[in-house]
Amino acid sequence: MSVNGLNKNEVLPEYLTQLTQEAYQAAKELLDAAHLKEGNLLVVGCSTSEVAGERIGSYSSPQMADAVFTGIDQAVTEAKIFLAAQCCEHLNRALILEQSAVEKYGYEPVNVVPQPKAGGSFATAAWHHFSAPVAVEHIRAHAGIDIGDTLIGMHLRDVAVPVRITQKSIGSAHVVCARTRYKFVGGERAIYDEQLL
């Protein structure tokens, strides 16, 4: 049952466990492929409606968001990476980060608290799980995971490179991953550092 686009159904525990495992696998694969350094930023956008097999924005599920968040949070914690949870379009795709990440990167906080239907269930889960959550409007992440076609590109650094992973979906949601690289400068005689490609 969906009430005003919020999923009120209980989700089976084994399905939540599956979502956590799929989310962890996707994040782990991307982090391994992207060669991120400690303290880098990973942006994640997640439509739990799409995870549930419904149209984005129509079936938001806090339970599924918690499950997906738990898997991704485990992977970023292991890698010592900062997680940025992208809000939905109703909050102009603002982001929820830990205060320590906001301070490290010098981002300007804004005043908003995400809710399942005004920010999205995934950003709301991040708000509740982070020790000191802060909302910001813009970041420049080193890599990203888009779960359910949420359009995270506006929060990636300038040169995004697709990363193909074996975990193609989380629940029913399509998963797209990207890393970023330094821009190339120079002309035909320029030489580039292969380790930065």
PDB file of C-alpha atoms in Angstrom:
ATOM      1  CA  MET A   1       0.000   0.000   0.000  1.00  0.00           C
ATOM      2  CA  SER A   2       1.289   3.453  -0.951  1.00  0.00           C
ATOM      3  CA  VAL A   3      -0.090   6.508   0.843  1.00  0.00           C
ATOM      4  CA  ASN A   4       0.887   9.795  -0.848  1.00  0.00           C
ATOM      5  CA  GLY A   5       3.829   7.992  -2.435  1.00  0.00           C
ATOM      6  CA  LEU A   6       5.094   6.515   0.860  1.00  0.00           C
ATOM      7  CA  ASN A   7       5.332   2.729   1.074  1.00  0.00           C
ATOM      8  CA  LYS A   8       3.532   1.613   4.251  1.00  0.00           C
ATOM      9  CA  ASN A   9       4.045  -2.121   3.662  1.00  0.00           C
ATOM     10  CA  GLU A  10       6.326  -4.186   5.870  1.00  0.00           C
ATOM     11  CA  VAL A  11       9.309  -5.435   3.892  1.00  0.00           C
ATOM     12  CA  LEU A  12      10.410  -9.016   4.474  1.00  0.00           C
ATOM     13  CA  PRO A  13      13.613  -9.205   6.555  1.00  0.00           C
ATOM     14  CA  GLU A  14      15.293 -11.523   4.046  1.00  0.00           C
ATOM     15  CA  TYR A  15      14.674  -8.987   1.271  1.00  0.00           C
ATOM     16  CA  LEU A  16      16.170  -6.207   3.392  1.00  0.00           C
ATOM     17  CA  THR A  17      19.227  -8.406   3.980  1.00  0.00           C
ATOM     18  CA  GLN A  18      19.481  -8.960   0.216  1.00  0.00           C
ATOM     19  CA  LEU A  19      19.348  -5.203  -0.410  1.00  0.00           C
ATOM     20  CA  THR A  20      22.100  -4.586   2.155  1.00  0.00           C
ATOM     21  CA  GLN A  21      24.301  -7.219   0.502  1.00  0.00           C
ATOM     22  CA  GLU A  22      23.666  -5.870  -3.008  1.00  0.00           C
ATOM     23  CA  ALA A  23      24.376  -2.297  -1.896  1.00  0.00           C
ATOM     24  CA  TYR A  24      27.584  -3.347  -0.157  1.00  0.00           C
ATOM     25  CA  GLN A  25      28.712  -5.290  -3.233  1.00  0.00           C
ATOM     26  CA  ALA A  26      28.051  -2.373  -5.583  1.00  0.00           C
ATOM     27  CA  ALA A  27      29.862   0.129  -3.354  1.00  0.00           C
ATOM     28  CA  LYS A  28      32.801  -2.214  -2.716  1.00  0.00           C
ATOM     29  CA  GLU A  29      33.256  -2.902  -6.434  1.00  0.00           C
ATOM     30  CA  LEU A  30      33.187   0.789  -7.298  1.00  0.00           C
ATOM     31  CA  LEU A  31      35.549   1.785  -4.490  1.00  0.00           C
ATOM     32  CA  ASP A  32      38.027  -0.915  -5.550  1.00  0.00           C
ATOM     33  CA  ALA A  33      37.862   0.139  -9.222  1.00  0.00           C
ATOM     34  CA  ALA A  34      37.996   3.883  -8.548  1.00  0.00           C
ATOM     35  CA  HIS A  35      41.157   3.736  -6.386  1.00  0.00           C
ATOM     36  CA  LEU A  36      39.806   6.371  -4.014  1.00  0.00           C
ATOM     37  CA  LYS A  37      42.001   7.719  -1.261  1.00  0.00           C
ATOM     38  CA  GLU A  38      41.110   8.035   2.393  1.00  0.00           C
ATOM     39  CA  GLY A  39      38.885  11.063   2.900  1.00  0.00           C
ATOM     40  CA  ASN A  40      37.610  11.215  -0.700  1.00  0.00           C
ATOM     41  CA  LEU A  41      33.898  11.728  -1.372  1.00  0.00           C
ATOM     42  CA  LEU A  42      31.409   9.193  -2.718  1.00  0.00           C
ATOM     43  CA  VAL A  43      28.006  10.584  -3.737  1.00  0.00           C
ATOM     44  CA  VAL A  44      25.037   8.216  -3.754  1.00  0.00           C
ATOM     45  CA  GLY A  45      21.582   8.887  -5.103  1.00  0.00           C
ATOM     46  CA  CYS A  46      18.965   6.236  -4.403  1.00  0.00           C
ATOM     47  CA  SER A  47      15.301   5.919  -5.318  1.00  0.00           C
ATOM     48  CA  THR A  48      13.736   3.332  -3.027  1.00  0.00           C
ATOM     49  CA  SER A  49      10.663   3.469  -5.262  1.00  0.00           C
ATOM     50  CA  GLU A  50      12.834   2.126  -8.095  1.00  0.00           C
ATOM     51  CA  VAL A  51      14.416  -0.414  -5.720  1.00  0.00           C
ATOM     52  CA  ALA A  52      10.864  -1.655  -5.076  1.00  0.00           C
ATOM     53  CA  GLY A  53      10.177  -1.863  -8.809  1.00  0.00           C
ATOM     54  CA  GLU A  54       7.961   1.221  -8.912  1.00  0.00           C
ATOM     55  CA  ARG A  55       8.265   4.601 -10.654  1.00  0.00           C
ATOM     56  CA  ILE A  56      10.705   7.019  -9.023  1.00  0.00           C
ATOM     57  CA  GLY A  57       9.015   9.161  -6.368  1.00  0.00           C
ATOM     58  CA  SER A  58       5.913   6.974  -6.103  1.00  0.00           C
ATOM     59  CA  TYR A  59       6.729   4.338  -3.469  1.00  0.00           C
ATOM     60  CA  SER A  60       9.344   5.650  -1.046  1.00  0.00           C
ATOM     61  CA  SER A  61      10.414   3.117   1.590  1.00  0.00           C
ATOM     62  CA  PRO A  62      12.319   4.062   4.767  1.00  0.00           C
ATOM     63  CA  GLN A  63      12.915   0.359   5.486  1.00  0.00           C
ATOM     64  CA  MET A  64      14.557  -0.250   2.123  1.00  0.00           C
ATOM     65  CA  ALA A  65      16.529   2.989   2.447  1.00  0.00           C
ATOM     66  CA  ASP A  66      17.956   1.836   5.782  1.00  0.00           C
ATOM     67  CA  ALA A  67      18.952  -1.492   4.227  1.00  0.00           C
ATOM     68  CA  VAL A  68      20.674   0.120   1.232  1.00  0.00           C
ATOM     69  CA  PHE A  69      22.330   2.751   3.426  1.00  0.00           C
ATOM     70  CA  THR A  70      23.681   0.054   5.772  1.00  0.00           C
ATOM     71  CA  GLY A  71      25.425  -1.789   2.931  1.00  0.00           C
ATOM     72  CA  ILE A  72      26.957   1.328   1.389  1.00  0.00           C
ATOM     73  CA  ASP A  73      27.955   2.743   4.765  1.00  0.00           C
ATOM     74  CA  GLN A  74      29.813  -0.472   5.598  1.00  0.00           C
ATOM     75  CA  ALA A  75      31.830  -0.245   2.370  1.00  0.00           C
ATOM     76  CA  VAL A  76      32.719   3.444   2.788  1.00  0.00           C
ATOM     77  CA  THR A  77      33.617   2.935   6.450  1.00  0.00           C
ATOM     78  CA  GLU A  78      36.009   0.129   5.501  1.00  0.00           C
ATOM     79  CA  ALA A  79      37.588   2.361   2.832  1.00  0.00           C
ATOM     80  CA  LYS A  80      37.623   5.460   5.091  1.00  0.00           C
ATOM     81  CA  ILE A  81      35.686   7.412   2.455  1.00  0.00           C
ATOM     82  CA  PHE A  82      33.086  10.121   3.126  1.00  0.00           C
ATOM     83  CA  LEU A  83      29.544   9.339   1.975  1.00  0.00           C
ATOM     84  CA  ALA A  84      27.304  12.062   0.561  1.00  0.00           C
ATOM     85  CA  ALA A  85      23.615  11.102   0.291  1.00  0.00           C
ATOM     86  CA  GLN A  86      21.829  12.999  -2.447  1.00  0.00           C
ATOM     87  CA  CYS A  87      18.339  14.248  -1.678  1.00  0.00           C
ATOM     88  CA  CYS A  88      15.532  14.102  -4.216  1.00  0.00           C
ATOM     89  CA  GLU A  89      14.525  16.908  -6.554  1.00  0.00           C
ATOM     90  CA  HIS A  90      12.136  18.404  -3.966  1.00  0.00           C
ATOM     91  CA  LEU A  91      15.223  19.601  -2.072  1.00  0.00           C
ATOM     92  CA  ASN A  92      17.007  20.487  -5.332  1.00  0.00           C
ATOM     93  CA  ARG A  93      19.245  17.421  -4.937  1.00  0.00           C
ATOM     94  CA  ALA A  94      20.945  18.839  -1.834  1.00  0.00           C
ATOM     95  CA  LEU A  95      23.259  16.436  -0.019  1.00  0.00           C
ATOM     96  CA  ILE A  96      23.605  15.042   3.488  1.00  0.00           C
ATOM     97  CA  LEU A  97      27.170  14.594   4.779  1.00  0.00           C
ATOM     98  CA  GLU A  98      28.931  14.151   8.081  1.00  0.00           C
ATOM     99  CA  GLN A  99      29.987  17.468   9.588  1.00  0.00           C
ATOM    100  CA  SER A 100      33.641  16.377   9.438  1.00  0.00           C
ATOM    101  CA  ALA A 101      33.384  16.050   5.633  1.00  0.00           C
ATOM    102  CA  VAL A 102      31.733  19.462   5.340  1.00  0.00           C
ATOM    103  CA  GLU A 103      34.527  21.010   7.396  1.00  0.00           C
ATOM    104  CA  LYS A 104      37.292  19.200   5.485  1.00  0.00           C
ATOM    105  CA  TYR A 105      36.038  20.411   2.104  1.00  0.00           C
ATOM    106  CA  GLY A 106      34.856  23.834   3.233  1.00  0.00           C
ATOM    107  CA  TYR A 107      31.275  23.390   2.059  1.00  0.00           C
ATOM    108  CA  GLU A 108      28.618  25.841   3.181  1.00  0.00           C
ATOM    109  CA  PRO A 109      25.825  24.215   5.238  1.00  0.00           C
ATOM    110  CA  VAL A 110      22.171  24.907   4.525  1.00  0.00           C
ATOM    111  CA  ASN A 111      19.201  24.491   6.844  1.00  0.00           C
ATOM    112  CA  VAL A 112      16.993  21.570   5.867  1.00  0.00           C
ATOM    113  CA  VAL A 113      16.137  18.190   7.380  1.00  0.00           C
ATOM    114  CA  PRO A 114      15.211  15.552   4.785  1.00  0.00           C
ATOM    115  CA  GLN A 115      12.005  13.547   5.095  1.00  0.00           C
ATOM    116  CA  PRO A 116      10.951  10.510   3.031  1.00  0.00           C
ATOM    117  CA  LYS A 117       8.785  12.604   0.670  1.00  0.00           C
ATOM    118  CA  ALA A 118      10.832  15.819   0.841  1.00  0.00           C
ATOM    119  CA  GLY A 119      14.417  14.758   0.389  1.00  0.00           C
ATOM    120  CA  GLY A 120      13.887  11.042  -0.051  1.00  0.00           C
ATOM    121  CA  SER A 121      14.112   7.976   2.146  1.00  0.00           C
ATOM    122  CA  PHE A 122      17.819   7.381   1.436  1.00  0.00           C
ATOM    123  CA  ALA A 123      18.875  10.915   2.445  1.00  0.00           C
ATOM    124  CA  THR A 124      16.591  10.614   5.481  1.00  0.00           C
ATOM    125  CA  ALA A 125      18.330   7.361   6.441  1.00  0.00           C
ATOM    126  CA  ALA A 126      21.711   9.103   6.165  1.00  0.00           C
ATOM    127  CA  TRP A 127      20.433  11.960   8.340  1.00  0.00           C
ATOM    128  CA  HIS A 128      19.398   9.477  11.050  1.00  0.00           C
ATOM    129  CA  HIS A 129      22.518   7.294  10.855  1.00  0.00           C
ATOM    130  CA  PHE A 130      25.253   9.952  10.602  1.00  0.00           C
ATOM    131  CA  SER A 131      26.675  11.104  13.937  1.00  0.00           C
ATOM    132  CA  ALA A 132      26.579  14.811  12.974  1.00  0.00           C
ATOM    133  CA  PRO A 133      24.579  15.217   9.741  1.00  0.00           C
ATOM    134  CA  VAL A 134      24.787  18.442   7.748  1.00  0.00           C
ATOM    135  CA  ALA A 135      23.004  19.452   4.543  1.00  0.00           C
ATOM    136  CA  VAL A 136      24.848  21.245   1.732  1.00  0.00           C
ATOM    137  CA  GLU A 137      23.786  22.280  -1.776  1.00  0.00           C
ATOM    138  CA  HIS A 138      26.833  21.342  -3.847  1.00  0.00           C
ATOM    139  CA  ILE A 139      29.841  19.044  -3.707  1.00  0.00           C
ATOM    140  CA  ARG A 140      32.451  17.739  -6.150  1.00  0.00           C
ATOM    141  CA  ALA A 141      32.635  14.013  -5.440  1.00  0.00           C
ATOM    142  CA  HIS A 142      35.414  11.723  -6.581  1.00  0.00           C
ATOM    143  CA  ALA A 143      32.996   8.889  -7.461  1.00  0.00           C
ATOM    144  CA  GLY A 144      29.307   8.130  -7.399  1.00  0.00           C
ATOM    145  CA  ILE A 145      26.602   5.484  -7.401  1.00  0.00           C
ATOM    146  CA  ASP A 146      23.240   6.183  -9.000  1.00  0.00           C
ATOM    147  CA  ILE A 147      20.580   3.723  -7.827  1.00  0.00           C
ATOM    148  CA  GLY A 148      17.385   4.060  -9.819  1.00  0.00           C
ATOM    149  CA  ASP A 149      18.337   6.849 -12.240  1.00  0.00           C
ATOM    150  CA  THR A 150      18.467   9.689  -9.711  1.00  0.00           C
ATOM    151  CA  LEU A 151      20.934  11.824 -11.733  1.00  0.00           C
ATOM    152  CA  ILE A 152      23.998  12.324  -9.527  1.00  0.00           C
ATOM    153  CA  GLY A 153      26.178  13.840 -12.257  1.00  0.00           C
ATOM    154  CA  MET A 154      25.762  17.404 -10.998  1.00  0.00           C
ATOM    155  CA  HIS A 155      27.718  16.429  -7.878  1.00  0.00           C
ATOM    156  CA  LEU A 156      30.701  14.737  -9.549  1.00  0.00           C
ATOM    157  CA  ARG A 157      33.991  16.386 -10.444  1.00  0.00           C
ATOM    158  CA  ASP A 158      34.277  17.581 -14.043  1.00  0.00           C
ATOM    159  CA  VAL A 159      35.553  14.466 -15.834  1.00  0.00           C
ATOM    160  CA  ALA A 160      33.367  11.462 -14.974  1.00  0.00           C
ATOM    161  CA  VAL A 161      34.290   8.005 -16.247  1.00  0.00           C
ATOM    162  CA  PRO A 162      31.773   5.130 -16.233  1.00  0.00           C
ATOM    163  CA  VAL A 163      32.708   2.149 -14.071  1.00  0.00           C
ATOM    164  CA  ARG A 164      31.181  -1.200 -15.016  1.00  0.00           C
ATOM    165  CA  ILE A 165      30.484  -3.418 -12.023  1.00  0.00           C
ATOM    166  CA  THR A 166      28.978  -6.896 -11.814  1.00  0.00           C
ATOM    167  CA  GLN A 167      26.223  -5.748  -9.401  1.00  0.00           C
ATOM    168  CA  LYS A 168      23.906  -4.286 -12.072  1.00  0.00           C
ATOM    169  CA  SER A 169      20.934  -3.672  -9.777  1.00  0.00           C
ATOM    170  CA  ILE A 170      19.894  -3.174  -6.180  1.00  0.00           C
ATOM    171  CA  GLY A 171      16.477  -4.680  -5.803  1.00  0.00           C
ATOM    172  CA  SER A 172      14.757  -3.695  -9.052  1.00  0.00           C
ATOM    173  CA  ALA A 173      16.714  -0.451  -9.440  1.00  0.00           C
ATOM    174  CA  HIS A 174      19.257   0.016 -12.201  1.00  0.00           C
ATOM    175  CA  VAL A 175      22.758   0.865 -10.862  1.00  0.00           C
ATOM    176  CA  VAL A 176      25.191   3.166 -12.674  1.00  0.00           C
ATOM    177  CA  CYS A 177      28.632   3.955 -11.232  1.00  0.00           C
ATOM    178  CA  ALA A 178      31.268   6.535 -12.081  1.00  0.00           C
ATOM    179  CA  ARG A 179      34.684   7.624 -10.963  1.00  0.00           C
ATOM    180  CA  THR A 180      36.350  10.877 -11.870  1.00  0.00           C
ATOM    181  CA  ARG A 181      39.826  11.668 -13.150  1.00  0.00           C
ATOM    182  CA  TYR A 182      42.024  14.699 -13.531  1.00  0.00           C
ATOM    183  CA  LYS A 183      41.486  16.798 -16.656  1.00  0.00           C
ATOM    184  CA  PHE A 184      44.036  16.441 -19.425  1.00  0.00           C
ATOM    185  CA  VAL A 185      45.794  19.695 -20.322  1.00  0.00           C
ATOM    186  CA  GLY A 186      48.324  20.371 -23.069  1.00  0.00           C
ATOM    187  CA  GLY A 187      48.501  19.517 -26.729  1.00  0.00           C
ATOM    188  CA  GLU A 188      49.823  16.750 -28.931  1.00  0.00           C
ATOM    189  CA  ARG A 189      53.273  16.771 -27.264  1.00  0.00           C
ATOM    190  CA  ALA A 190      51.886  16.460 -23.742  1.00  0.00           C
ATOM    191  CA  ILE A 191      52.812  13.442 -21.652  1.00  0.00           C
ATOM    192  CA  TYR A 192      50.392  12.146 -19.031  1.00  0.00           C
ATOM    193  CA  ASP A 193      50.812  10.226 -15.784  1.00  0.00           C
ATOM    194  CA  GLU A 194      49.258   6.811 -16.505  1.00  0.00           C
ATOM    195  CA  GLN A 195      48.476   6.300 -12.809  1.00  0.00           C
ATOM    196  CA  LEU A 196      46.069   9.267 -12.882  1.00  0.00           C
ATOM    197  CA  LEU A 197      43.994   8.079 -15.863  1.00  0.00           C
TER     198      LEU A 197
END
